[in-house]
Every structure is written in C-alpha cells, then in structure tokens.
Short mmCIF file of C-alpha atoms in Angstrom, two decimals:
data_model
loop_
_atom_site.label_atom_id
_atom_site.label_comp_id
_atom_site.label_asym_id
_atom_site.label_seq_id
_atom_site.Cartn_x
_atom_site.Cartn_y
_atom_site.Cartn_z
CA UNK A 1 88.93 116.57 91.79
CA UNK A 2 86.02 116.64 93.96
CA UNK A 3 82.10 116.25 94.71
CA UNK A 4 80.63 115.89 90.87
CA UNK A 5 76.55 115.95 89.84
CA UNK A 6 75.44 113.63 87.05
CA UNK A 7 72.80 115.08 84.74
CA UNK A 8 70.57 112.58 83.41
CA UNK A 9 70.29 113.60 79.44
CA UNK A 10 67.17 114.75 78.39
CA UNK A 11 66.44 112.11 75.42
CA UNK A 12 68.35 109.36 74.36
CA UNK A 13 67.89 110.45 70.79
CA UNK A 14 65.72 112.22 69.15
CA UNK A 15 62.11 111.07 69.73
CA UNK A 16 63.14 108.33 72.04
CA UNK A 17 63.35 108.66 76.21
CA UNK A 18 66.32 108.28 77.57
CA UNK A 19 66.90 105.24 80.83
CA UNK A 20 67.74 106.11 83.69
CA UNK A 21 71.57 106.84 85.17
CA UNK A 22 71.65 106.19 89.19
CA UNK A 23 74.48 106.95 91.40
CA UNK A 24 74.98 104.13 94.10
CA UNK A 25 77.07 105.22 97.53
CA UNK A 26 78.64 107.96 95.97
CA UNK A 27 81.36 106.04 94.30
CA UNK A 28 79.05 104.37 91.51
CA UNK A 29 77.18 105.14 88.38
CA UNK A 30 75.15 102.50 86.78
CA UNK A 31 73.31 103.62 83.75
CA UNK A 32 70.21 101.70 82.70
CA UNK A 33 69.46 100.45 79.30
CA UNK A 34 69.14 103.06 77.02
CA UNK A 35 70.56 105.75 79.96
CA UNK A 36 72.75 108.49 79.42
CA UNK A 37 74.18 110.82 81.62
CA UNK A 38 77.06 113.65 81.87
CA UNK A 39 79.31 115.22 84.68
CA UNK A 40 77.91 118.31 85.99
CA UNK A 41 78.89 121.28 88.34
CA UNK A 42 75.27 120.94 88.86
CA UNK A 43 71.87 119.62 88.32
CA UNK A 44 68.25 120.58 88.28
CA UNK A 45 65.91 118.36 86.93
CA UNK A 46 64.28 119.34 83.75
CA UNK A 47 66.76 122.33 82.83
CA UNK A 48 69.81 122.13 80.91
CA UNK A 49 72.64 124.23 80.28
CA UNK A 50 76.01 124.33 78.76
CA UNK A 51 77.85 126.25 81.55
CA UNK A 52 76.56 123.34 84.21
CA UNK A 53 78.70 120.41 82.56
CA UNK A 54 82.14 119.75 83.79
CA UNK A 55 85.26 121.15 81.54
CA UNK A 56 88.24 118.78 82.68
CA UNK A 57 91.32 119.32 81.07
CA UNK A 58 93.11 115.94 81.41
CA UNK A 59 96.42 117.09 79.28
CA UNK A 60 98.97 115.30 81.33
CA UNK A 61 97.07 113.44 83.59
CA UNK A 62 95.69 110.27 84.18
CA UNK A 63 92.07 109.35 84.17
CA UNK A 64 91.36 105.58 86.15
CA UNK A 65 87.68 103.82 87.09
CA UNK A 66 87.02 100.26 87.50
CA UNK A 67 84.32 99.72 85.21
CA UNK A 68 82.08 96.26 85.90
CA UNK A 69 79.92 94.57 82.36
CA UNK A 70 79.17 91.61 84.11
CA UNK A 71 76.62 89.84 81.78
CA UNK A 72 76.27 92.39 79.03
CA UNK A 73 77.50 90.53 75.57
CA UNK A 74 77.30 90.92 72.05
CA UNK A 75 75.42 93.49 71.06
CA UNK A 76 75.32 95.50 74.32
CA UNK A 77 77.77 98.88 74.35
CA UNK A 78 78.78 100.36 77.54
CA UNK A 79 80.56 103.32 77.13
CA UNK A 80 82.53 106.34 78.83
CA UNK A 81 84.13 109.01 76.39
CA UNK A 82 84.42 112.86 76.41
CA UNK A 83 82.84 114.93 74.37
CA UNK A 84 82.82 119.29 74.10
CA UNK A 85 79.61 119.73 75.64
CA UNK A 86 80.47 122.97 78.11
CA UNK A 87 81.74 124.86 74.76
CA UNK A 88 78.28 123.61 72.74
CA UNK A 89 75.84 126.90 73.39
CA UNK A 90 73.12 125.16 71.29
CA UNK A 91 70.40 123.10 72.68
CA UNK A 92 70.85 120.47 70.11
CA UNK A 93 67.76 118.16 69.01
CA UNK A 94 68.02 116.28 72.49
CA UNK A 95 67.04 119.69 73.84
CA UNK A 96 70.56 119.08 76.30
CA UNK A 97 73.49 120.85 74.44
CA UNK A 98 74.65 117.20 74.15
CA UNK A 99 77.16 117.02 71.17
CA UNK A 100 79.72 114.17 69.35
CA UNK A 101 81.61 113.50 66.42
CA UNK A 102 78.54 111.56 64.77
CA UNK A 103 76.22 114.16 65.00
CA UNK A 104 73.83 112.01 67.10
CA UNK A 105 71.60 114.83 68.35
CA UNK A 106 72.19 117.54 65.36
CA UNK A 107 75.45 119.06 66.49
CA UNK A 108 79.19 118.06 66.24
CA UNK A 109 81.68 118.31 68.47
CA UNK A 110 84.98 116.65 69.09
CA UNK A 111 84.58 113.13 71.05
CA UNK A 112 87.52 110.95 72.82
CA UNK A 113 85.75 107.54 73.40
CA UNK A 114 87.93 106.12 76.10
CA UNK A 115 85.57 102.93 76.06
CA UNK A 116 82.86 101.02 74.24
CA UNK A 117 82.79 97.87 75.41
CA UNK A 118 81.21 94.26 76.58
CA UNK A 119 82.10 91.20 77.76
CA UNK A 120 83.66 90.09 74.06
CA UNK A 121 85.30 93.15 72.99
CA UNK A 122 86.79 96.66 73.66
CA UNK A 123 87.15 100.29 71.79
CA UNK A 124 88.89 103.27 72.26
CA UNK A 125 88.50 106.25 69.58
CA UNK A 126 89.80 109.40 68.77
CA UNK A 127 87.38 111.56 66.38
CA UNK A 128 87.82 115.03 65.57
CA UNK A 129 84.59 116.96 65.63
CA UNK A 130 83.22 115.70 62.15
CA UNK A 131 85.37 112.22 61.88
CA UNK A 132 83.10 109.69 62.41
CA UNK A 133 84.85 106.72 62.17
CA UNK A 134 88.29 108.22 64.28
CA UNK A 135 91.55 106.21 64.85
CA UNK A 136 91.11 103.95 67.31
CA UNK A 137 92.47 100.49 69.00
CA UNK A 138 90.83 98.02 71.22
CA UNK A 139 89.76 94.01 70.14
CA UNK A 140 86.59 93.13 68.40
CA UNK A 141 84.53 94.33 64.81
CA UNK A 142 84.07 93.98 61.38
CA UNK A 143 82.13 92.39 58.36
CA UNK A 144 83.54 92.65 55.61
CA UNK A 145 85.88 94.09 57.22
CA UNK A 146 88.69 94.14 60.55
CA UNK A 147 88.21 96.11 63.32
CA UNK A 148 91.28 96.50 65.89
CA UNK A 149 92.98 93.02 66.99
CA UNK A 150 95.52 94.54 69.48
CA UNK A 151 95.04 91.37 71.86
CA UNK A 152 92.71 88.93 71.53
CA UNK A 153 89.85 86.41 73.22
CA UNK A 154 92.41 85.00 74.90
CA UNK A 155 92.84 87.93 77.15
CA UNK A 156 90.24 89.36 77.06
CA UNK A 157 86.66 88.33 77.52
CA UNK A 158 84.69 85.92 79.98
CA UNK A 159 87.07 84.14 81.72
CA UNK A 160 90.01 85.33 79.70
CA UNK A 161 93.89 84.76 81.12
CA UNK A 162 94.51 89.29 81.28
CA UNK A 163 91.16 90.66 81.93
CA UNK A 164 87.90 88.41 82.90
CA UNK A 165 85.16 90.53 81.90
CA UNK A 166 82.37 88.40 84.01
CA UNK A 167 84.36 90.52 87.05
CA UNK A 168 85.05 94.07 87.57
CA UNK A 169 88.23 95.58 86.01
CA UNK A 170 90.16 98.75 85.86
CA UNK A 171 90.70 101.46 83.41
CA UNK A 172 93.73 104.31 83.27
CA UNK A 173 93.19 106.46 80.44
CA UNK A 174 96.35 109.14 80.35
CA UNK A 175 96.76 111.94 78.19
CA UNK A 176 100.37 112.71 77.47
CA UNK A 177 102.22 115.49 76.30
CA UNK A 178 105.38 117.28 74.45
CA UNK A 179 107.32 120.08 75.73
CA UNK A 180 104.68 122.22 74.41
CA UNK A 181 101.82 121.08 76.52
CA UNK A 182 100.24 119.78 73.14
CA UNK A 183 98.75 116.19 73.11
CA UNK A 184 100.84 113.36 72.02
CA UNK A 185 98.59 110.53 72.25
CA UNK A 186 95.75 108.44 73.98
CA UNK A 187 96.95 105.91 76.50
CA UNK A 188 95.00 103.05 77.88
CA UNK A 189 95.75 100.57 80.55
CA UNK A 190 92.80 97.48 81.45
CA UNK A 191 94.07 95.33 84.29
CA UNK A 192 92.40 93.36 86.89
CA UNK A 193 93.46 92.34 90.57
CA UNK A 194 95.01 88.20 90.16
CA UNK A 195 96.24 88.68 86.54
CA UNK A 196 99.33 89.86 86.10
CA UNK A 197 98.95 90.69 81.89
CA UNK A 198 97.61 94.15 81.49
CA UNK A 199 96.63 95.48 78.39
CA UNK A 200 97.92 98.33 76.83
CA UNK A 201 96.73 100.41 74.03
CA UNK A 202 98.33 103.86 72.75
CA UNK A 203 96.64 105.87 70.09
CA UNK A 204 99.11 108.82 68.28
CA UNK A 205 100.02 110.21 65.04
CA UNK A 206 95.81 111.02 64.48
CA UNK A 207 95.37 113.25 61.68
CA UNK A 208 92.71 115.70 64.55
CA UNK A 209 95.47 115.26 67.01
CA UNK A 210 96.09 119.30 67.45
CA UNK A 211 91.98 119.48 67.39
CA UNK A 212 91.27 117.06 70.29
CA UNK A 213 94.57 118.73 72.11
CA UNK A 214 92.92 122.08 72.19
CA UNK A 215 89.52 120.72 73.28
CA UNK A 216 90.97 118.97 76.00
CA UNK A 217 92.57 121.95 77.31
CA UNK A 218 89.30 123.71 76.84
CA UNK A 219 88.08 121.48 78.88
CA UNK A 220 85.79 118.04 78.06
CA UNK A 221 82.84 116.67 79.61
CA UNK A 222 82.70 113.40 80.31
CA UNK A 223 79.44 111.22 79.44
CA UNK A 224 78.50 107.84 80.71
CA UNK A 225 76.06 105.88 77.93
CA UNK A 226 74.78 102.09 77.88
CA UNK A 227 73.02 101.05 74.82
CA UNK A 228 72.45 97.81 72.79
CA UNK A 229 71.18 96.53 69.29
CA UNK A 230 71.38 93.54 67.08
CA UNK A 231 73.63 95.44 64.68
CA UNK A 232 76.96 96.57 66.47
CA UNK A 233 79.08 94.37 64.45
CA UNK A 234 81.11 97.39 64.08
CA UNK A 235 81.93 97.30 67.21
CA UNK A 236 82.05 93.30 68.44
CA UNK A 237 81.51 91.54 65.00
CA UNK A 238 84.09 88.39 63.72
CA UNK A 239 85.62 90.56 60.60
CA UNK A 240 86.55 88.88 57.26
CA UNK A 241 89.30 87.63 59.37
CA UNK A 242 87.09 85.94 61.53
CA UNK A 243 89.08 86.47 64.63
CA UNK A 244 86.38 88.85 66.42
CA UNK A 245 84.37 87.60 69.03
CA UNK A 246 80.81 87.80 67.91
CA UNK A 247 79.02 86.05 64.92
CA UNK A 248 76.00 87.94 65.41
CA UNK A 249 74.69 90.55 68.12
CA UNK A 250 71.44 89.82 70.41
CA UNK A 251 70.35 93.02 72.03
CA UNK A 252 67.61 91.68 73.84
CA UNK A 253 70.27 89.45 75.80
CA UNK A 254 71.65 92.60 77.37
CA UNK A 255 71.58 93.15 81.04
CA UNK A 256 69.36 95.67 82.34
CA UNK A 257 72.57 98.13 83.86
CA UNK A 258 76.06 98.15 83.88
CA UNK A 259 78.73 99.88 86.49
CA UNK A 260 81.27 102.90 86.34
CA UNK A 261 83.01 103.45 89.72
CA UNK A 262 86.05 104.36 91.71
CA UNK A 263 86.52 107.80 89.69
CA UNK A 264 90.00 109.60 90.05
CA UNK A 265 92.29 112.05 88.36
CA UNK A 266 96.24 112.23 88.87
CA UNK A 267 99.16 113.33 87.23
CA UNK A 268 100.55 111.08 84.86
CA UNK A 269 103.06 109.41 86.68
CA UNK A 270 101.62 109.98 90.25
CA UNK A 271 100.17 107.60 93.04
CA UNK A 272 98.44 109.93 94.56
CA UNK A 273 94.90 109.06 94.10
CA UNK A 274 95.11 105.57 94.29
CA UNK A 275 93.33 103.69 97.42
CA UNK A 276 95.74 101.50 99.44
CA UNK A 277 94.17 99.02 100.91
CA UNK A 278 96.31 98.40 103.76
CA UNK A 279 97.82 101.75 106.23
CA UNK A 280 101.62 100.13 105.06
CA UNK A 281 100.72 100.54 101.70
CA UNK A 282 99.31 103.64 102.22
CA UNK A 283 102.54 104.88 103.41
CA UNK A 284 104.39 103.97 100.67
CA UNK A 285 102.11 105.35 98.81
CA UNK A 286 102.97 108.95 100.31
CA UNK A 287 106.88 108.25 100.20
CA UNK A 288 107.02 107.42 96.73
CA UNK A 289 104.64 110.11 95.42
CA UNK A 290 107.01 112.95 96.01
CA UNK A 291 109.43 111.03 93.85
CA UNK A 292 106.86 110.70 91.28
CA UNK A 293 106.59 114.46 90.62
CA UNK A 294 110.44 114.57 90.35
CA UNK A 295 110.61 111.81 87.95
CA UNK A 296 107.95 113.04 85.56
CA UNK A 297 109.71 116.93 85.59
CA UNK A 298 112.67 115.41 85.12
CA UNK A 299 112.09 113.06 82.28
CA UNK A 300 110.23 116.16 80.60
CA UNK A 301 113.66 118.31 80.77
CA UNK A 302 115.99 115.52 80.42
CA UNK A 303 115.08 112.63 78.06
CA UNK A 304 116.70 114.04 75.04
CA UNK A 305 120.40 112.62 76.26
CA UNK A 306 123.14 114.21 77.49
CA UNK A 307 123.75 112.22 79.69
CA UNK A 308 127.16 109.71 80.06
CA UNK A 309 127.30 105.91 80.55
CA UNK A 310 128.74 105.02 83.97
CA UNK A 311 130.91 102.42 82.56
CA UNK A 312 130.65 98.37 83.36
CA UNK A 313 131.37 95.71 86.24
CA UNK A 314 131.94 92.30 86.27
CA UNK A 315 129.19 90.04 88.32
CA UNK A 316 130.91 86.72 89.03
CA UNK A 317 129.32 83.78 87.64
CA UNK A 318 127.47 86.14 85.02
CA UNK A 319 130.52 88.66 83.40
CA UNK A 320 130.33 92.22 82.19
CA UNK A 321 127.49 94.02 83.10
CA UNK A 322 126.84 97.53 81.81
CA UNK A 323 125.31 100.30 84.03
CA UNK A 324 122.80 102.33 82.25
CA UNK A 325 121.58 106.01 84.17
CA UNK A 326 118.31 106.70 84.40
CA UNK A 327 116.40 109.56 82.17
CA UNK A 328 115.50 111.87 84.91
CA UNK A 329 119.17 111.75 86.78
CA UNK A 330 120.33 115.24 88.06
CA UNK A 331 122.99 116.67 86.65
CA UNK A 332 126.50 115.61 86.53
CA UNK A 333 127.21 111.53 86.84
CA UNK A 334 124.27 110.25 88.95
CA UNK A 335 125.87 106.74 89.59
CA UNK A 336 129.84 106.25 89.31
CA UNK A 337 131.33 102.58 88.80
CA UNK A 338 134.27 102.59 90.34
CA UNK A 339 138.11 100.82 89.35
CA UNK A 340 137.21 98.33 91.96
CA UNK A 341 133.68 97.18 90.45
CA UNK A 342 131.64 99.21 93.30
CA UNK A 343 128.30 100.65 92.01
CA UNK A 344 127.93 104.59 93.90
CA UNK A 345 124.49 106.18 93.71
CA UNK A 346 124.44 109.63 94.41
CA UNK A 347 120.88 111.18 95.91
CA UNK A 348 118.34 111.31 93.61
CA UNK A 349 119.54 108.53 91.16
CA UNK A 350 118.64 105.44 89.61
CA UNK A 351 120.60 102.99 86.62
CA UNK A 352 119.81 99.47 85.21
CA UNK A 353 121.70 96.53 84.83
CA UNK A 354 122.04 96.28 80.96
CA UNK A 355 124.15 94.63 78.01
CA UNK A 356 124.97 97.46 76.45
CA UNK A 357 124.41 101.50 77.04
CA UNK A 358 124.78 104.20 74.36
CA UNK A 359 124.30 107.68 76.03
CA UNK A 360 121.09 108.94 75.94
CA UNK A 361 119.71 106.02 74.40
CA UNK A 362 117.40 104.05 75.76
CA UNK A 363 115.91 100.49 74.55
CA UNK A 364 114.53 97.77 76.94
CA UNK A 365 116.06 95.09 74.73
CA UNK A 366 119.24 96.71 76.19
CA UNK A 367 118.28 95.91 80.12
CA UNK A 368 119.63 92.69 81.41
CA UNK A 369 116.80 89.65 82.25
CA UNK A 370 118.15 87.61 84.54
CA UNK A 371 116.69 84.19 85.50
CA UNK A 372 117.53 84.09 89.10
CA UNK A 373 115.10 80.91 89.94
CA UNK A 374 117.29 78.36 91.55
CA UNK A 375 119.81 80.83 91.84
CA UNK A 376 121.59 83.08 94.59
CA UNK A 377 122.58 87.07 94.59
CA UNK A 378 125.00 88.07 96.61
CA UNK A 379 126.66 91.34 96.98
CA UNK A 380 128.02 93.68 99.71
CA UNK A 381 126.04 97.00 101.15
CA UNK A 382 127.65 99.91 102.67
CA UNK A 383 124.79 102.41 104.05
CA UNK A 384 127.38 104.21 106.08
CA UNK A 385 125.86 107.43 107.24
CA UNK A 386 122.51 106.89 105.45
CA UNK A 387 120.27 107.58 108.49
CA UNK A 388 116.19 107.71 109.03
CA UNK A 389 114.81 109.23 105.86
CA UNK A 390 117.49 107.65 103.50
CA UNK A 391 116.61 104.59 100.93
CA UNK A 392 119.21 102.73 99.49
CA UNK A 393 117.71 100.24 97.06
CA UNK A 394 118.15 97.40 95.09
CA UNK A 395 115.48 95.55 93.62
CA UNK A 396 114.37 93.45 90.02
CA UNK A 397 111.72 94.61 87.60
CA UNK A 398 110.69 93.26 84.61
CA UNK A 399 112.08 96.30 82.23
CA UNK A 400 113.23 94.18 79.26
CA UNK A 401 109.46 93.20 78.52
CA UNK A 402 108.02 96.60 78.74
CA UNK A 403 107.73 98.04 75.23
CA UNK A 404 106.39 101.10 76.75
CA UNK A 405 109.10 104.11 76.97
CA UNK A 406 106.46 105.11 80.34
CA UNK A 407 106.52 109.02 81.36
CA UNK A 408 110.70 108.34 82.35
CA UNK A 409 111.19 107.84 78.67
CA UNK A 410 113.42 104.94 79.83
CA UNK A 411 111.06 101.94 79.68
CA UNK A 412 111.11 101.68 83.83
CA UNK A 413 108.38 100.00 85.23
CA UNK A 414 107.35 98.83 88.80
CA UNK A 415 104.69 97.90 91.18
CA UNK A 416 103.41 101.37 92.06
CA UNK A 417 103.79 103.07 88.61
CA UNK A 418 105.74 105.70 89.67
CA UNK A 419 106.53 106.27 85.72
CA UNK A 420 103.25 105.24 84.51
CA UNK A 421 104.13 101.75 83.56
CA UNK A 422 103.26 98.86 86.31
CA UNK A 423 105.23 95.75 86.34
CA UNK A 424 106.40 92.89 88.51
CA UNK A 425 108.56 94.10 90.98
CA UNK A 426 110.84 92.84 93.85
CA UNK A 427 112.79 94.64 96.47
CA UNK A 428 115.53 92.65 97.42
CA UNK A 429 116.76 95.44 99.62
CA UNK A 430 115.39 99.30 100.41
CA UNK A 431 117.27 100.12 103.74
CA UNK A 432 118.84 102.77 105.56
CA UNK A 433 121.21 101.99 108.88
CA UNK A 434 118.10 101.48 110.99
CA UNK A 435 115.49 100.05 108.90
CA UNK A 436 115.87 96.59 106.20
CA UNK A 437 112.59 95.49 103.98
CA UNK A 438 112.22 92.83 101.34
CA UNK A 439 109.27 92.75 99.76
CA UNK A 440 107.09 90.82 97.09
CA UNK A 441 105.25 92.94 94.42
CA UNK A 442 102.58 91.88 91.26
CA UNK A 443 102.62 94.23 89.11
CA UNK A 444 99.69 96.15 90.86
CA UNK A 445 99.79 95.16 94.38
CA UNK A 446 101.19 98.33 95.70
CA UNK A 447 101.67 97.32 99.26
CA UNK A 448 103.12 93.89 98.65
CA UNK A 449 104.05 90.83 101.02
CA UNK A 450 107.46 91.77 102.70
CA UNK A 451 109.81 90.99 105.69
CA UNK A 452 112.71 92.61 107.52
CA UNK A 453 112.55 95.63 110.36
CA UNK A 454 111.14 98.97 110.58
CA UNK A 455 108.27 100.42 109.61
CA UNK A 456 104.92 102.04 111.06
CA UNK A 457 103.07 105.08 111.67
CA UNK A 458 99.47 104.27 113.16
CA UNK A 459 100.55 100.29 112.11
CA UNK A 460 103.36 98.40 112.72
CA UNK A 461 105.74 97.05 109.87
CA UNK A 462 108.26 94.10 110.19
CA UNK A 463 109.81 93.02 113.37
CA UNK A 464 111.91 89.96 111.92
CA UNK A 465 114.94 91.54 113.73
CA UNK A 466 115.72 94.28 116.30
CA UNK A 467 117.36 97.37 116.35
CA UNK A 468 120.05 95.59 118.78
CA UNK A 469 120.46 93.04 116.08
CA UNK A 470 120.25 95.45 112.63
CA UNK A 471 121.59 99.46 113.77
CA UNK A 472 124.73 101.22 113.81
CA UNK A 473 126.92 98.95 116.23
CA UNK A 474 124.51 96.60 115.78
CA UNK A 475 125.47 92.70 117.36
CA UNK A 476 124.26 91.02 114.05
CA UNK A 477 124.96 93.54 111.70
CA UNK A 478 126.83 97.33 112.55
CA UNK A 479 125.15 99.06 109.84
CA UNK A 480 128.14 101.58 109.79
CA UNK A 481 130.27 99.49 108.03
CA UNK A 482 129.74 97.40 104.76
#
C-alpha cells in the first residue's frame, strides 16, 4: 500500500481524553490505555477531517499484522476493526468524524471488528451501521449467556497448544468475493511461528452482508483502540456454559500498551507481501506468486465444474487410486492417466491423489491420507525435455484435514498459501533436468529445510550433487531419460 499517518482521535469519548497512540520504527503502533487512533493520508495535530482518513477497499484481498497482548487479561480489549469514517462529513461528539455501529460518539456507521481481544479470548464482528450486537465468531463471553466457542482455552490463551498469547501472533483477515465483486464473507486466520494449529474463523450469510460489501468498496478506515473495564464479560466472560475464560474482569490489571505491527495488504491468494526471512525463501516467494494470480483467476472462472475425472491407477502395496484435477486447470484434460498407469501433467496443472472423484466436485474427505511413517515411495520420473524454468512436482499436503474450500475452491492447501489456506507441506520432488530439491515445510515456514542441487541468485541453494552427477547425460542420473 504504502507510507500511512496515524491520527491520534481527538477524545476517547465524549468528555473523556483520549491516551496516546505511538508509532515505533515505522512498522509498529502501540496504543496506550485508553488510546485511539485511525489511518490517515495525513495528519495535523489538532484538526480533523473526513477526507484525511484512509478509504481501503479490501474486497478480495487479504489484510495480515502480527498483533502482540502480552500481559493484557481479562478485562483489557485491544482492538483493530474498520469503520466508514472518510464517508462520515459530521464532526461527531468526539469533534473527529469518528463513527461505529454503537453510536459511541453520536453517529453510526458501518463497523467490521476484525479483533477485540486479550490474552483469554478473541472477537471478530460484523455490524451493519445500526446493529450493535453484529454476527460474529471468536472464543470467550457471556453471563447469562454464550458468546462464540469456535476453539477453546486450549488453543488459545497464555501458553495455549495453537496460539500463546503471552507472545506475539499473526492475523490474516481476507475479504472474499462472488463473481459479482460482492462480499461473501469475513475470513480470519491467527497463527503463530512453532505451532502448527492455526485458527480459523469465517463469518457469512450476515443479514448487513450487501451493506458492509458496499462500504468496503467505498472504502473503510481502519482504527486501532485499547481500552479496559471491570465489565467486558461480553466480551471474555465464562457464559452459562461456563466454558469462557474469565470469571470476572480486573481493569486495573491491564498493561499500560499493547502492539499492532507488520501491516500488509495482498490479494487473496498472493505471497506477495509476505517477508521471507531467508534470500531462498525469498525466491520462492517470487516464483510461486505469479502462479498465485493464475490460480485465484482461475478458480473464479472455473470452480463451477466442467471439468472430467482423469480416471484411476493402481499404487502397489496400496490399490486403486483415483486422480482428481484441480479447480483452476486450463481447458481441455489437464492431467491424462494413461492404459499403462503413468500420471501426464500438462503445463499449468495440478490433481490429487483421492478415493473417489465426481467431476466438478470437490470434498477433502475425498483426498487420499496416507500414513507414509515407516514407509517407502517409490515411483519413476521422466523430465525429458523439461529444461531451466520448468517444475515438475510431486509433493504431500495435508488436504483431507482442511475443511476450508481456500480461494481454489478445491480444499488445496500448502506451506506458502498460494490458495489462501496454509498447511503442512512436503516436496518430495520439484525438478527440472538440471535442478532436484526436497524440502521440509510447517505449515508457515515458507522457505523450509531442503536438500538436493540447484538453486541461487545472490545465495547459493543445495550442492548435495553436481551437474556431472544430476543433468542431461548425467553419470549418476541422465535426466533425459526416466
């Protein structure tokens, strides 16, 4: 997106100052107790206007921060949503033009709360301009009542097996979309560097659905808030279930700041703007990106079916395997299984080992999950012809366990979320007649731990073999033959 001002609001609300919001190194914002702030074009201290906020229109793209509430338990609320601020012309009681779906400062406005949060629990909202309670899904709330149990303490909280909220932790918030460009739903990722359980939440089938779509592509302004009190039981309370995390709130137990950082915008679907964090990752990063952009058009144009089942194959030791086509193939058959049990990708393709395939159909209970521990795969390779700038791959990903269609409409997953869904991945194979790399992935470790030969612009990758050993005539292996 770009260089961004924060503008510090005016009160917090009515009658009461607002805290301070600082900006640390560029790359964070930690708002003080009591501190709220919004994105700006702009910012002059003491003057406020409408036409200075920032209108981003996140329809089809995806929204990710790492967002750090180290301390701050029940009763604190740190919080980052979007509210309809640049369209607001009034002033408002806060004197700001600051606006939300609970009317905090005398004017309503439609509000997506993408978080409010602590250590103990987690909400995300969708409110149309005068719904003040919304739809929304998350862990944590209630008295006499449940708020959303959509995981639990478990996974999240301090110390918790998914998300440890005494560390920092990321957020992807995407916005997806139908054919018309009109908003389908809310979709939100948590996941933390170590853990390999991310936590998903989608929000759809809101009753202000068509509202909040039109106010997104009017653009929204996004606000950063951090507040407390011994009341937010609504938010963090046990329920009459009594499976929430808090029995009772303690405001003045709050941390003094919290931290928003790492800011980026993508398309949903692209790596783009993620940070490698090694120049081999960062390569891969660039490779597979162009491929992302296909893949999302595709899927778009494509995932209603029409598309044919290659047929099956026997894998000895195992039996009949079915070969399943991707949802964003190109036209005609994109892999062919041929009489004598040979799997041929064509350019541009991708299919899944499954149990079953019905065409244009897709369910990950259909996806084979093998359990290869203790086990050996072996098959023959013929790259013949596929030179520098060709990848042949095979590789395992944990598709049957993604519930999540992703932005293929397909349920694939992998390490560098090329369809929006991460998951464990591992390359057995992505080679050409020159180059050969294995590689390791968590679900989020983009770069991975891998082995083989090739590689390296600025860097070197793996030199486990030569190109006298591993080429076309090759002494090992003469890559033009199988």
């Amino acid at each position: 997106y770009g260089a961004v001002s924060l503008v510090n609001a005016r009160v917090n609300v009515p009658g009461q100052p607002a805290g301070r919001v600082q900006v640390h190194d560029k790359t964070a914002i930690v708002p003080h107790m009591k501190g709220r702030a919004y994105f700006g074009q702009s910012c002059k201290p003491g003057s406020y206007s409408n036409d200075q906020y920032i209108g981003l229109n996140l329809l089809g793209k995806t929204l990710r921060y790492t967002t750090d509430m180290s301390g701050a338990g029940c009763g604190c609320n740190a919080a980052l949503y979007l509210v309809s601020m640049r369209q607001n012309e009034r002033p408002s009681q806060c004197g700001d033009h600051y606006c939300d779906a609970n009317n905090v400062c005398g004017e309503s406005c439609a509000e997506i709360d993408i978080q409010e949060a602590n250590q103990r629990a987690w909400h995300s909202t969708l409110h149309s301009a005068h719904d003040h309670g919304g739809l929304g899904a998350g862990y944590g709330g209630g008295s006499s009542w449940d708020g959303p149990r959509d995981f639990d303490a478990q996974q999240y909280g301090p110390g918790a097996e998914c998300i440890d909220t005494t560390k920092p932790f990321q957020v992807a918030v995407s916005f997806p979309v139908d054919a018309g460009d009109r908003l389908e739903a809310m979709e939100v990722s948590l996941s933390q560097a170590g853990h390999s359980c991310p936590l998903h939440l989608r929000i759809a089938d809101y009753a202000g659905m068509a509202e909040l779509s039109r106010a997104l592509a009017a653009g929204m302004t996004p606000v950063v808030s951090y507040w407390s009190a011994d009341d937010m039981t609504w938010m963090d309370g046990q329920g009459a279930d009594r499976l929430g995390p808090c029995a009772s709130d303690n405001a003045a137990s709050c941390p003094n700041s919290v931290k928003f950082l790492n800011f980026s915008i993508e398309e949903i679907g692209s790596t783009a703007s993620v940070l490698a964090s090694t120049p081999q990752a960062a390569s891969r990063h660039r490779s597979r990106t162009n491929a992302a952009s296909q893949v999302v058009a595709r899927a778009e144009e494509r995932h209603h079916g029409g598309v044919a089942c290659p047929g099956s194959f026997d894998v000895g030791g195992y039996g009949e395997v079915a070969l399943v086509p991707t949802g964003w193939h190109a036209n005609g058959a994109p892999v062919e299984v041929l009489g004598s049990g040979e799997l041929v990708p064509h350019m541009d393709s991708r299919s899944y080992f499954a149990s079953t395939c019905t065409a244009g159909s897709y369910d990950n209970k259909q996806y084979l999950a093998l359990n290869l521990l203790g086990k050996t795969l072996r098959y023959t390779t013929d790259l013949s012809g596929a030179g520098c700038g060709c990848n042949a791959a095979l590789y395992l990903v944990s598709m049957q366990q993604n519930t999540r269609p992703s932005s293929c409409h397909d349920y694939y997953c992998d390490a560098n979320n090329v369809c929006g869904v991460s998951c464990a991945e591992i390359d057995i194979q992505e080679a050409n007649q020159y180059a050969w790399h294995s590689t390791l992935h968590t679900s989020h470790d983009h770069g991975g731990k891998g082995a083989g030969f090739g590689g390296g612009q600025g860097w070197n990758g793996p030199r486990d073999f030569t190109s006298e050993e591993f080429s076309p005539g090759g002494r090992c292996i003469d890559t033009s033959k199988p």
